[in-house]
Amino acid sequence: MVHGTETGLASQTAPRLVALVERDPQAYPLPRAVAADDEVQHLLSLIDPGLLVGSLPDVGVRFVGADRRPVGQLVFPTGPSGHSGLTLFHQPTLEERLRVVVARVAELRLGVGLQSWTQDSTGVEAVLDDGTRVRAGWLRRRP
């Protein structure tokens, strides 16, 4: 069992994944992360090539001082995987797409949190906020 949307990234390569439990029923509506380098883009493309559809690739970064005058600029080269050096994306859209991908390969439990768990020599049993008990080989809890 896995807890937290970000861990769903491993879902397609984690054969023992049973469930992903996320206390928030919907993705947070405001962006927090907005850019991905070529390595993150490569990982996302391995999970599902459509995750970053609509993103803005090949974006340079311009730095300005307190007086709003330019002080520098960075342009990120294309990475070894062929992905843009820096791509901007809309995080709520990416999170919704990730939930769809995870739901294809795992039980996705939205709107319920992890209450407690116990571990023994064969795995872990988790108790969810709704009283449901889930047994799994491992558990990853978001800090």
Short mmCIF file of C-alpha atoms in Angstrom, two decimals, residues 20-140:
data_model
loop_
_atom_site.label_atom_id
_atom_site.label_comp_id
_atom_site.label_asym_id
_atom_site.label_seq_id
_atom_site.Cartn_x
_atom_site.Cartn_y
_atom_site.Cartn_z
CA LEU A 20 -2.86 4.32 -3.10
CA VAL A 21 -4.58 6.18 -0.27
CA GLU A 22 -4.93 9.96 -0.56
CA ARG A 23 -6.79 11.97 2.08
CA ASP A 24 -7.57 14.77 -0.36
CA PRO A 25 -10.48 13.82 -2.63
CA GLN A 26 -9.30 16.19 -5.38
CA ALA A 27 -5.96 17.56 -6.45
CA TYR A 28 -5.03 20.88 -4.87
CA PRO A 29 -6.36 23.50 -7.33
CA LEU A 30 -3.37 25.86 -7.22
CA PRO A 31 0.04 25.13 -8.75
CA ARG A 32 2.98 24.60 -6.40
CA ALA A 33 5.58 23.08 -8.73
CA VAL A 34 5.57 24.54 -12.20
CA ALA A 35 8.64 23.24 -14.01
CA ALA A 36 10.27 19.94 -14.88
CA ASP A 37 13.78 19.37 -16.13
CA ASP A 38 14.63 16.82 -18.82
CA GLU A 39 15.11 13.98 -16.28
CA VAL A 40 11.67 14.49 -14.69
CA GLN A 41 10.10 14.75 -18.15
CA HIS A 42 11.77 11.48 -19.13
CA LEU A 43 10.40 9.71 -16.02
CA LEU A 44 6.91 11.08 -16.65
CA SER A 45 7.05 9.97 -20.28
CA LEU A 46 7.91 6.43 -19.17
CA ILE A 47 4.80 6.38 -16.98
CA ASP A 48 2.52 7.84 -19.64
CA PRO A 49 3.60 9.86 -22.68
CA GLY A 50 0.53 12.12 -22.37
CA LEU A 51 1.21 13.42 -18.86
CA LEU A 52 2.83 16.65 -20.02
CA VAL A 53 0.62 17.34 -23.05
CA GLY A 54 -0.03 21.08 -23.17
CA SER A 55 3.13 22.00 -21.26
CA LEU A 56 5.46 24.76 -22.43
CA PRO A 57 8.86 23.29 -23.40
CA ASP A 58 12.16 25.07 -23.97
CA VAL A 59 11.53 27.88 -21.52
CA GLY A 60 14.43 30.10 -20.54
CA VAL A 61 14.68 31.76 -17.15
CA ARG A 62 15.32 35.47 -16.77
CA PHE A 63 16.53 36.97 -13.48
CA VAL A 64 15.75 40.57 -12.57
CA GLY A 65 16.96 42.75 -9.74
CA ALA A 66 14.90 44.72 -7.23
CA ASP A 67 14.82 47.56 -9.75
CA ARG A 68 13.37 45.11 -12.33
CA ARG A 69 16.42 45.41 -14.56
CA PRO A 70 17.75 42.15 -16.04
CA VAL A 71 20.71 40.65 -14.17
CA GLY A 72 21.01 37.32 -15.97
CA GLN A 73 19.40 34.62 -18.03
CA LEU A 74 19.58 30.82 -18.21
CA VAL A 75 18.72 28.72 -21.21
CA PHE A 76 18.53 24.98 -20.57
CA PRO A 77 19.81 22.70 -23.33
CA THR A 78 17.94 19.62 -24.49
CA GLY A 79 18.79 16.68 -22.25
CA PRO A 80 20.31 13.32 -23.27
CA SER A 81 16.86 11.74 -23.40
CA GLY A 82 15.78 14.31 -26.00
CA HIS A 83 13.47 16.18 -23.66
CA SER A 84 13.48 19.93 -23.25
CA GLY A 85 15.92 21.28 -20.68
CA LEU A 86 13.06 22.99 -18.87
CA THR A 87 9.31 22.66 -19.37
CA LEU A 88 6.59 24.58 -17.56
CA PHE A 89 3.39 22.74 -16.62
CA HIS A 90 0.17 23.22 -14.67
CA GLN A 91 0.49 21.08 -11.54
CA PRO A 92 -3.24 20.49 -10.85
CA THR A 93 -3.63 19.14 -14.40
CA LEU A 94 -0.59 16.88 -13.99
CA GLU A 95 -1.90 15.56 -10.65
CA GLU A 96 -5.30 14.75 -12.16
CA ARG A 97 -3.61 12.90 -15.02
CA LEU A 98 -1.41 10.99 -12.57
CA ARG A 99 -4.50 9.88 -10.65
CA VAL A 100 -5.97 8.45 -13.86
CA VAL A 101 -2.75 6.54 -14.58
CA VAL A 102 -2.50 5.19 -11.03
CA ALA A 103 -6.16 4.08 -11.10
CA ARG A 104 -5.30 1.85 -14.09
CA VAL A 105 -2.79 -0.19 -12.10
CA ALA A 106 -3.85 0.14 -8.46
CA GLU A 107 -6.80 0.67 -6.19
CA LEU A 108 -7.05 4.43 -5.75
CA ARG A 109 -8.74 5.47 -2.49
CA LEU A 110 -9.45 9.23 -2.50
CA GLY A 111 -10.85 11.20 0.43
CA VAL A 112 -9.66 8.77 3.10
CA GLY A 113 -6.54 9.00 5.23
CA LEU A 114 -4.26 6.57 6.96
CA GLN A 115 -5.20 6.23 10.63
CA SER A 116 -2.71 3.62 11.86
CA TRP A 117 -0.75 0.56 10.83
CA THR A 118 0.97 -2.47 12.28
CA GLN A 119 3.80 -4.44 10.77
CA ASP A 120 4.67 -8.11 11.14
CA SER A 121 7.07 -10.50 9.43
CA THR A 122 4.84 -10.89 6.35
CA GLY A 123 3.82 -7.30 5.70
CA VAL A 124 1.74 -4.47 7.04
CA GLU A 125 -1.90 -3.94 7.91
CA ALA A 126 -3.23 -0.41 7.68
CA VAL A 127 -6.39 1.01 9.19
CA LEU A 128 -7.92 3.83 7.15
CA ASP A 129 -10.00 6.71 8.49
CA ASP A 130 -13.20 5.00 7.34
CA GLY A 131 -12.34 1.87 9.37
CA THR A 132 -11.29 -0.18 6.34
CA ARG A 133 -8.34 -2.52 6.92
CA VAL A 134 -5.89 -3.07 4.08
CA ARG A 135 -3.14 -5.69 4.05
CA ALA A 136 -0.04 -5.20 1.92
CA GLY A 137 3.56 -6.25 1.54
CA TRP A 138 4.81 -2.73 2.28
CA LEU A 139 3.68 0.78 3.12
CA ARG A 140 5.12 4.13 2.10
#
